[in-house]
PDB file of C-alpha atoms in Angstrom:
ATOM      1  CA  UNK O 716       0.000   0.000   0.000  1.00 30.00           C
ATOM      2  CA  UNK O 717       2.753   2.337   0.857  1.00 24.00           C
ATOM      3  CA  UNK O 718       4.510   1.446  -2.341  1.00 27.00           C
ATOM      4  CA  UNK O 719       1.379   2.075  -4.401  1.00 29.00           C
ATOM      5  CA  UNK O 720       0.680   5.288  -2.621  1.00 32.00           C
ATOM      6  CA  UNK O 721       4.194   6.388  -3.311  1.00 32.00           C
ATOM      7  CA  UNK O 722       3.831   5.480  -6.954  1.00 36.00           C
ATOM      8  CA  UNK O 723       0.567   7.374  -7.197  1.00 37.00           C
ATOM      9  CA  UNK O 724       2.163  10.455  -5.651  1.00 39.00           C
ATOM     10  CA  UNK O 725       5.017  10.432  -8.207  1.00 40.00           C
ATOM     11  CA  UNK O 726       2.574  10.285 -11.085  1.00 41.00           C
ATOM     12  CA  UNK O 727       0.728  13.321  -9.772  1.00 44.00           C
ATOM     13  CA  UNK O 728       3.974  15.274  -9.486  1.00 46.00           C
ATOM     14  CA  UNK O 729       4.862  14.424 -13.085  1.00 47.00           C
ATOM     15  CA  UNK O 730       1.487  15.677 -14.285  1.00 47.00           C
ATOM     16  CA  UNK O 731       1.888  18.899 -12.365  1.00 52.00           C
ATOM     17  CA  UNK O 732       5.400  19.397 -13.752  1.00 56.00           C
ATOM     18  CA  UNK O 733       4.175  18.879 -17.311  1.00 59.00           C
ATOM     19  CA  UNK O 734       1.389  21.380 -16.751  1.00 58.00           C
ATOM     20  CA  UNK O 735       3.796  23.970 -15.395  1.00 60.00           C
ATOM     21  CA  UNK O 736       6.166  23.480 -18.344  1.00 65.00           C
ATOM     22  CA  UNK O 737       3.274  23.834 -20.783  1.00 65.00           C
ATOM     23  CA  UNK O 738       2.159  27.058 -19.119  1.00 65.00           C
ATOM     24  CA  UNK O 739       5.705  28.428 -19.206  1.00 66.00           C
ATOM     25  CA  UNK O 740       6.049  27.569 -22.899  1.00 68.00           C
ATOM     26  CA  UNK O 741       2.753  29.263 -23.690  1.00 70.00           C
ATOM     27  CA  UNK O 742       3.787  32.353 -21.743  1.00 69.00           C
ATOM     28  CA  UNK O 743       7.136  32.466 -23.535  1.00 71.00           C
ATOM     29  CA  UNK O 744       5.438  32.124 -26.926  1.00 72.00           C
ATOM     30  CA  UNK O 745       2.998  34.882 -26.059  1.00 74.00           C
ATOM     31  CA  UNK O 746       5.825  37.139 -24.904  1.00 75.00           C
ATOM     32  CA  UNK O 747       7.787  36.459 -28.096  1.00 76.00           C
ATOM     33  CA  UNK O 748       4.742  37.182 -30.244  1.00 78.00           C
ATOM     34  CA  UNK O 749       4.102  40.397 -28.341  1.00 78.00           C
ATOM     35  CA  UNK O 750       7.737  41.438 -28.762  1.00 82.00           C
ATOM     36  CA  UNK O 751       7.611  40.683 -32.490  1.00 81.00           C
ATOM     37  CA  UNK O 752       4.434  42.721 -32.852  1.00 81.00           C
ATOM     38  CA  UNK O 753       5.992  45.593 -30.910  1.00 81.00           C
ATOM     39  CA  UNK O 754       9.126  45.481 -33.067  1.00 82.00           C
ATOM     40  CA  UNK O 755       7.033  45.454 -36.256  1.00 83.00           C
ATOM     41  CA  UNK O 756       4.974  48.388 -35.013  1.00 83.00           C
ATOM     42  CA  UNK O 757       8.130  50.302 -34.084  1.00 83.00           C
ATOM     43  CA  UNK O 758       9.663  49.608 -37.507  1.00 84.00           C
ATOM     44  CA  UNK O 759       6.489  50.741 -39.259  1.00 85.00           C
ATOM     45  CA  UNK O 760       6.384  53.902 -37.165  1.00 84.00           C
ATOM     46  CA  UNK O 761      10.050  54.622 -37.897  1.00 85.00           C
ATOM     47  CA  UNK O 762       9.514  54.090 -41.628  1.00 85.00           C
ATOM     48  CA  UNK O 763       6.489  56.385 -41.601  1.00 85.00           C
ATOM     49  CA  UNK O 764       8.430  59.038 -39.695  1.00 85.00           C
ATOM     50  CA  UNK O 765      11.354  58.785 -42.120  1.00 85.00           C
ATOM     51  CA  UNK O 766       9.025  59.082 -45.113  1.00 84.00           C
ATOM     52  CA  UNK O 767       7.311  62.098 -43.572  1.00 83.00           C
ATOM     53  CA  UNK O 768      10.667  63.731 -42.817  1.00 82.00           C
ATOM     54  CA  UNK O 769      11.888  63.113 -46.374  1.00 81.00           C
ATOM     55  CA  UNK O 770       8.692  64.564 -47.824  1.00 78.00           C
ATOM     56  CA  UNK O 771       8.956  67.605 -45.565  1.00 75.00           C
ATOM     57  CA  UNK O 772      12.615  68.108 -46.507  1.00 72.00           C
ATOM     58  CA  UNK O 773      11.800  67.854 -50.214  1.00 67.00           C
ATOM     59  CA  UNK O 774       8.910  70.293 -49.877  1.00 62.00           C
ATOM     60  CA  UNK O 775      11.015  72.723 -47.849  1.00 63.00           C
ATOM     61  CA  UNK O 776      13.888  72.434 -50.339  1.00 61.00           C
ATOM     62  CA  UNK O 777      11.524  73.053 -53.237  1.00 56.00           C
ATOM     63  CA  UNK O 778      10.020  76.030 -51.434  1.00 54.00           C
ATOM     64  CA  UNK O 779      13.489  77.362 -50.640  1.00 57.00           C
ATOM     65  CA  UNK O 780      14.527  76.923 -54.262  1.00 54.00           C
ATOM     66  CA  UNK O 781      11.393  78.714 -55.372  1.00 51.00           C
ATOM     67  CA  UNK O 782      12.121  81.575 -52.997  1.00 53.00           C
ATOM     68  CA  UNK O 783      15.798  81.657 -54.031  1.00 66.00           C
ATOM     69  CA  UNK O 784      14.909  82.247 -57.694  1.00 78.00           C
ATOM     70  CA  UNK O 785      13.555  85.562 -58.890  1.00 84.00           C
ATOM     71  CA  UNK O 786      12.517  86.455 -62.428  1.00 85.00           C
ATOM     72  CA  UNK O 787      11.731  89.975 -63.606  1.00 88.00           C
ATOM     73  CA  UNK O 788      10.730  91.489 -66.930  1.00 88.00           C
ATOM     74  CA  UNK O 789      11.407  95.149 -67.690  1.00 90.00           C
ATOM     75  CA  UNK O 790      10.685  97.337 -70.714  1.00 91.00           C
ATOM     76  CA  UNK O 791      12.382 100.663 -71.385  1.00 91.00           C
ATOM     77  CA  UNK O 792      11.079 102.860 -74.228  1.00 92.00           C
ATOM     78  CA  UNK O 793      12.768 106.043 -75.399  1.00 90.00           C
ATOM     79  CA  UNK O 794      11.796 108.144 -78.441  1.00 91.00           C
ATOM     80  CA  UNK O 795      14.710 109.068 -80.692  1.00 89.00           C
ATOM     81  CA  UNK O 796      15.217 111.551 -83.491  1.00 86.00           C
ATOM     82  CA  UNK O 797      13.653 111.130 -86.930  1.00 84.00           C
ATOM     83  CA  UNK O 798      10.812 108.990 -85.612  1.00 86.00           C
ATOM     84  CA  UNK O 799      12.916 106.138 -84.218  1.00 87.00           C
ATOM     85  CA  UNK O 800      11.983 104.435 -80.960  1.00 90.00           C
ATOM     86  CA  UNK O 801      14.489 102.741 -78.676  1.00 89.00           C
ATOM     87  CA  UNK O 802      12.946  99.723 -76.909  1.00 89.00           C
ATOM     88  CA  UNK O 803      14.908  97.613 -74.477  1.00 89.00           C
ATOM     89  CA  UNK O 804      13.460  94.385 -73.126  1.00 88.00           C
ATOM     90  CA  UNK O 805      15.328  93.127 -70.091  1.00 88.00           C
ATOM     91  CA  UNK O 806      14.744  89.670 -68.615  1.00 88.00           C
ATOM     92  CA  UNK O 807      16.543  89.054 -65.340  1.00 87.00           C
ATOM     93  CA  UNK O 808      16.726  85.726 -63.521  1.00 85.00           C
ATOM     94  CA  UNK O 809      18.287  86.021 -60.082  1.00 84.00           C
ATOM     95  CA  UNK O 810      19.393  82.799 -58.415  1.00 82.00           C
ATOM     96  CA  UNK O 811      20.441  83.188 -54.793  1.00 81.00           C
ATOM     97  CA  UNK O 812      22.884  80.277 -54.700  1.00 77.00           C
ATOM     98  CA  UNK O 813      26.610  79.633 -54.518  1.00 75.00           C
ATOM     99  CA  UNK O 814      28.370  78.827 -57.789  1.00 74.00           C
ATOM    100  CA  UNK O 815      31.213  77.165 -55.900  1.00 73.00           C
ATOM    101  CA  UNK O 816      29.043  74.349 -54.514  1.00 74.00           C
ATOM    102  CA  UNK O 817      28.780  71.313 -56.848  1.00 69.00           C
ATOM    103  CA  UNK O 818      25.246  70.496 -55.695  1.00 76.00           C
ATOM    104  CA  UNK O 819      23.963  73.941 -56.713  1.00 78.00           C
ATOM    105  CA  UNK O 820      23.518  72.920 -60.346  1.00 78.00           C
ATOM    106  CA  UNK O 821      21.675  69.686 -59.563  1.00 80.00           C
ATOM    107  CA  UNK O 822      18.283  71.277 -59.003  1.00 80.00           C
ATOM    108  CA  UNK O 823      16.802  74.016 -61.181  1.00 81.00           C
ATOM    109  CA  UNK O 824      13.695  76.121 -60.830  1.00 84.00           C
ATOM    110  CA  UNK O 825      13.769  79.293 -62.949  1.00 86.00           C
ATOM    111  CA  UNK O 826      17.404  79.367 -64.024  1.00 86.00           C
ATOM    112  CA  UNK O 827      17.871  77.595 -67.403  1.00 87.00           C
ATOM    113  CA  UNK O 828      19.346  74.130 -66.952  1.00 87.00           C
ATOM    114  CA  UNK O 829      21.055  74.135 -70.365  1.00 89.00           C
ATOM    115  CA  UNK O 830      23.035  77.237 -69.440  1.00 89.00           C
ATOM    116  CA  UNK O 831      23.737  76.010 -65.911  1.00 88.00           C
ATOM    117  CA  UNK O 832      25.283  72.792 -67.220  1.00 90.00           C
ATOM    118  CA  UNK O 833      27.601  74.801 -69.487  1.00 91.00           C
ATOM    119  CA  UNK O 834      28.703  77.044 -66.617  1.00 89.00           C
ATOM    120  CA  UNK O 835      29.385  74.029 -64.416  1.00 89.00           C
ATOM    121  CA  UNK O 836      31.163  72.001 -67.094  1.00 90.00           C
ATOM    122  CA  UNK O 837      33.731  74.670 -67.978  1.00 92.00           C
ATOM    123  CA  UNK O 838      34.172  76.379 -64.606  1.00 90.00           C
ATOM    124  CA  UNK O 839      32.684  79.732 -65.592  1.00 90.00           C
ATOM    125  CA  UNK O 840      32.585  82.572 -63.071  1.00 89.00           C
ATOM    126  CA  UNK O 841      30.978  85.116 -65.416  1.00 91.00           C
ATOM    127  CA  UNK O 842      29.784  84.919 -69.014  1.00 92.00           C
ATOM    128  CA  UNK O 843      28.777  87.869 -71.188  1.00 92.00           C
ATOM    129  CA  UNK O 844      27.373  87.377 -74.685  1.00 92.00           C
ATOM    130  CA  UNK O 845      26.029  90.027 -77.055  1.00 90.00           C
ATOM    131  CA  UNK O 846      24.762  89.681 -80.622  1.00 89.00           C
ATOM    132  CA  UNK O 847      23.817  92.826 -82.516  1.00 87.00           C
ATOM    133  CA  UNK O 848      22.802  93.968 -85.974  1.00 84.00           C
ATOM    134  CA  UNK O 849      22.809  97.431 -87.498  1.00 82.00           C
ATOM    135  CA  UNK O 850      24.482 100.689 -86.514  1.00 83.00           C
ATOM    136  CA  UNK O 851      23.872 102.760 -83.401  1.00 86.00           C
ATOM    137  CA  UNK O 852      24.290 106.511 -83.979  1.00 87.00           C
ATOM    138  CA  UNK O 853      25.862 107.774 -80.783  1.00 88.00           C
ATOM    139  CA  UNK O 854      25.975 111.445 -81.803  1.00 88.00           C
ATOM    140  CA  UNK O 855      22.240 111.544 -82.462  1.00 88.00           C
ATOM    141  CA  UNK O 856      20.854 109.067 -79.923  1.00 88.00           C
ATOM    142  CA  UNK O 857      23.401 109.108 -77.119  1.00 87.00           C
ATOM    143  CA  UNK O 858      24.440 105.916 -75.364  1.00 88.00           C
ATOM    144  CA  UNK O 859      22.128 102.906 -74.997  1.00 88.00           C
ATOM    145  CA  UNK O 860      21.488 101.243 -71.654  1.00 87.00           C
ATOM    146  CA  UNK O 861      23.795  98.369 -72.588  1.00 85.00           C
ATOM    147  CA  UNK O 862      26.500  99.061 -75.121  1.00 84.00           C
ATOM    148  CA  UNK O 863      27.767  96.346 -77.487  1.00 85.00           C
ATOM    149  CA  UNK O 864      29.919  96.252 -80.642  1.00 86.00           C
ATOM    150  CA  UNK O 865      28.649  95.052 -84.030  1.00 86.00           C
ATOM    151  CA  UNK O 866      28.343  91.305 -84.498  1.00 88.00           C
ATOM    152  CA  UNK O 867      28.929  88.744 -81.765  1.00 90.00           C
ATOM    153  CA  UNK O 868      30.929  89.426 -78.619  1.00 92.00           C
ATOM    154  CA  UNK O 869      31.822  86.914 -75.905  1.00 93.00           C
ATOM    155  CA  UNK O 870      33.893  87.534 -72.814  1.00 92.00           C
ATOM    156  CA  UNK O 871      34.250  85.160 -69.908  1.00 93.00           C
ATOM    157  CA  UNK O 872      35.843  85.045 -66.477  1.00 91.00           C
ATOM    158  CA  UNK O 873      36.827  81.517 -65.461  1.00 93.00           C
ATOM    159  CA  UNK O 874      37.121  80.181 -61.935  1.00 89.00           C
ATOM    160  CA  UNK O 875      40.613  79.865 -60.403  1.00 87.00           C
ATOM    161  CA  UNK O 876      40.079  76.094 -60.251  1.00 88.00           C
ATOM    162  CA  UNK O 877      40.309  75.841 -64.067  1.00 89.00           C
ATOM    163  CA  UNK O 878      43.822  74.652 -64.911  1.00 89.00           C
ATOM    164  CA  UNK O 879      43.851  75.101 -68.710  1.00 92.00           C
ATOM    165  CA  UNK O 880      42.083  78.379 -69.533  1.00 91.00           C
ATOM    166  CA  UNK O 881      42.726  78.244 -73.290  1.00 92.00           C
ATOM    167  CA  UNK O 882      41.256  74.749 -73.599  1.00 93.00           C
ATOM    168  CA  UNK O 883      38.250  75.683 -71.477  1.00 93.00           C
ATOM    169  CA  UNK O 884      37.723  78.822 -73.589  1.00 93.00           C
ATOM    170  CA  UNK O 885      37.731  76.871 -76.860  1.00 92.00           C
ATOM    171  CA  UNK O 886      35.344  74.217 -75.567  1.00 93.00           C
ATOM    172  CA  UNK O 887      33.096  76.838 -73.993  1.00 93.00           C
ATOM    173  CA  UNK O 888      32.883  78.796 -77.259  1.00 93.00           C
ATOM    174  CA  UNK O 889      31.795  75.617 -79.042  1.00 93.00           C
ATOM    175  CA  UNK O 890      29.173  74.876 -76.379  1.00 93.00           C
ATOM    176  CA  UNK O 891      27.756  78.417 -76.431  1.00 92.00           C
ATOM    177  CA  UNK O 892      27.766  78.305 -80.223  1.00 91.00           C
ATOM    178  CA  UNK O 893      25.541  75.245 -80.167  1.00 89.00           C
ATOM    179  CA  UNK O 894      23.365  76.666 -77.411  1.00 90.00           C
ATOM    180  CA  UNK O 895      22.571  79.888 -79.296  1.00 89.00           C
ATOM    181  CA  UNK O 896      22.890  78.587 -82.882  1.00 86.00           C
ATOM    182  CA  UNK O 897      25.710  81.011 -83.686  1.00 87.00           C
ATOM    183  CA  UNK O 898      29.203  80.763 -85.172  1.00 87.00           C
ATOM    184  CA  UNK O 899      31.120  81.354 -81.956  1.00 88.00           C
ATOM    185  CA  UNK O 900      33.030  78.160 -82.647  1.00 86.00           C
ATOM    186  CA  UNK O 901      35.179  80.269 -85.010  1.00 89.00           C
ATOM    187  CA  UNK O 902      36.687  82.073 -82.029  1.00 88.00           C
ATOM    188  CA  UNK O 903      40.334  81.040 -81.981  1.00 84.00           C
ATOM    189  CA  UNK O 904      43.696  82.506 -81.043  1.00 82.00           C
ATOM    190  CA  UNK O 905      43.492  85.018 -83.915  1.00 85.00           C
ATOM    191  CA  UNK O 906      40.412  86.800 -82.567  1.00 87.00           C
ATOM    192  CA  UNK O 907      40.805  86.101 -78.840  1.00 89.00           C
ATOM    193  CA  UNK O 908      42.655  88.342 -76.413  1.00 87.00           C
ATOM    194  CA  UNK O 909      43.224  88.656 -72.666  1.00 88.00           C
ATOM    195  CA  UNK O 910      42.679  92.303 -71.656  1.00 87.00           C
ATOM    196  CA  UNK O 911      44.402  93.358 -68.466  1.00 84.00           C
ATOM    197  CA  UNK O 912      42.300  96.379 -67.454  1.00 80.00           C
ATOM    198  CA  UNK O 913      39.402  96.819 -69.908  1.00 81.00           C
ATOM    199  CA  UNK O 914      36.964  94.252 -68.485  1.00 82.00           C
ATOM    200  CA  UNK O 915      36.341  93.713 -64.788  1.00 83.00           C
ATOM    201  CA  UNK O 916      34.034  91.159 -63.119  1.00 81.00           C
ATOM    202  CA  UNK O 917      30.558  92.627 -62.722  1.00 79.00           C
ATOM    203  CA  UNK O 918      29.327  90.115 -60.153  1.00 75.00           C
ATOM    204  CA  UNK O 919      30.556  88.753 -56.852  1.00 72.00           C
ATOM    205  CA  UNK O 920      34.154  87.569 -56.973  1.00 72.00           C
ATOM    206  CA  UNK O 921      36.828  86.498 -54.466  1.00 72.00           C
ATOM    207  CA  UNK O 922      39.164  89.134 -53.102  1.00 73.00           C
ATOM    208  CA  UNK O 923      41.913  90.002 -55.576  1.00 72.00           C
ATOM    209  CA  UNK O 924      40.265  87.987 -58.353  1.00 72.00           C
ATOM    210  CA  UNK O 925      39.475  91.061 -60.478  1.00 72.00           C
ATOM    211  CA  UNK O 926      43.190  91.789 -60.928  1.00 77.00           C
ATOM    212  CA  UNK O 927      44.016  88.324 -62.277  1.00 82.00           C
ATOM    213  CA  UNK O 928      43.410  88.882 -65.970  1.00 83.00           C
ATOM    214  CA  UNK O 929      44.813  85.420 -66.693  1.00 87.00           C
ATOM    215  CA  UNK O 930      41.342  83.987 -65.976  1.00 89.00           C
ATOM    216  CA  UNK O 931      39.648  86.276 -68.516  1.00 90.00           C
ATOM    217  CA  UNK O 932      39.162  85.727 -72.265  1.00 93.00           C
ATOM    218  CA  UNK O 933      37.579  88.056 -74.820  1.00 94.00           C
ATOM    219  CA  UNK O 934      36.577  87.301 -78.398  1.00 92.00           C
ATOM    220  CA  UNK O 935      34.517  88.997 -81.088  1.00 91.00           C
ATOM    221  CA  UNK O 936      33.147  88.188 -84.546  1.00 90.00           C
ATOM    222  CA  UNK O 937      32.099  91.500 -86.181  1.00 88.00           C
ATOM    223  CA  UNK O 938      30.456  89.795 -89.163  1.00 86.00           C
ATOM    224  CA  UNK O 939      28.306  87.461 -87.057  1.00 84.00           C
ATOM    225  CA  UNK O 940      25.041  89.413 -87.098  1.00 79.00           C
ATOM    226  CA  UNK O 941      22.033  88.339 -85.080  1.00 81.00           C
ATOM    227  CA  UNK O 942      19.007  86.788 -86.792  1.00 81.00           C
ATOM    228  CA  UNK O 943      15.850  84.873 -85.908  1.00 80.00           C
ATOM    229  CA  UNK O 944      17.684  81.561 -85.570  1.00 80.00           C
ATOM    230  CA  UNK O 945      19.612  83.096 -82.661  1.00 81.00           C
ATOM    231  CA  UNK O 946      16.480  84.413 -80.950  1.00 83.00           C
ATOM    232  CA  UNK O 947      14.626  81.089 -80.916  1.00 85.00           C
ATOM    233  CA  UNK O 948      17.091  79.229 -78.641  1.00 87.00           C
ATOM    234  CA  UNK O 949      17.414  82.347 -76.498  1.00 85.00           C
ATOM    235  CA  UNK O 950      13.652  82.395 -75.913  1.00 86.00           C
ATOM    236  CA  UNK O 951      13.775  78.781 -74.773  1.00 86.00           C
ATOM    237  CA  UNK O 952      16.085  79.772 -71.924  1.00 86.00           C
ATOM    238  CA  UNK O 953      13.400  81.995 -70.408  1.00 86.00           C
ATOM    239  CA  UNK O 954      11.273  80.505 -67.608  1.00 84.00           C
ATOM    240  CA  UNK O 955       8.087  81.773 -69.268  1.00 75.00           C
ATOM    241  CA  UNK O 956       6.304  79.983 -72.103  1.00 61.00           C
ATOM    242  CA  UNK O 957       8.420  80.163 -75.250  1.00 53.00           C
ATOM    243  CA  UNK O 958       6.074  78.384 -77.665  1.00 51.00           C
TER     244      UNK O 958
END
């Protein structure tokens, strides 16, 4: 009897131990599931927050770019002698950005991308291009708002980081020639000079840069008169509708 009772007691203990183990396993599984769910929720929340932050940054950057660009149109009309009328249309795009930062020319708003890529490719600090036709009578009409010689005129200040100025000048003339459908690709050493004092930078420049004429090139083609095929690509550079 004692032996049987003892055997019966051992069986009961085994059943209780199995029950306890089963409960512990269930609790562990539940805890693991809860932890997995919590981790998934946290990951989802983090992803949502990151997406929201990225969207906000993009919107703010776009708004900042929109505020950094400014486009103005101006018209100046002046009656001249013998029934002539002097009309000057001025289109100004102001981009409040640094030309020395490589990421500046990755995003465009109002500034023409085609021109920005040329400036970036050849390390241009300033670029001045004029194309005229006809004769301006200074004695009768005085001086215009912006003076320019007959034909095509191009003068450029390159950045100090440009190592070979002559090579950059030749390649830039070819690029501008294709951009404005002109014959500026004929600018070579015969019609290119480096003035020391005649042309100064008209925009922002580093200290002492204006006295380094080595970075400046000037070229002119007096017989390259402006025509409609030059105006069409120029219109496409404007931020307004050019159709």
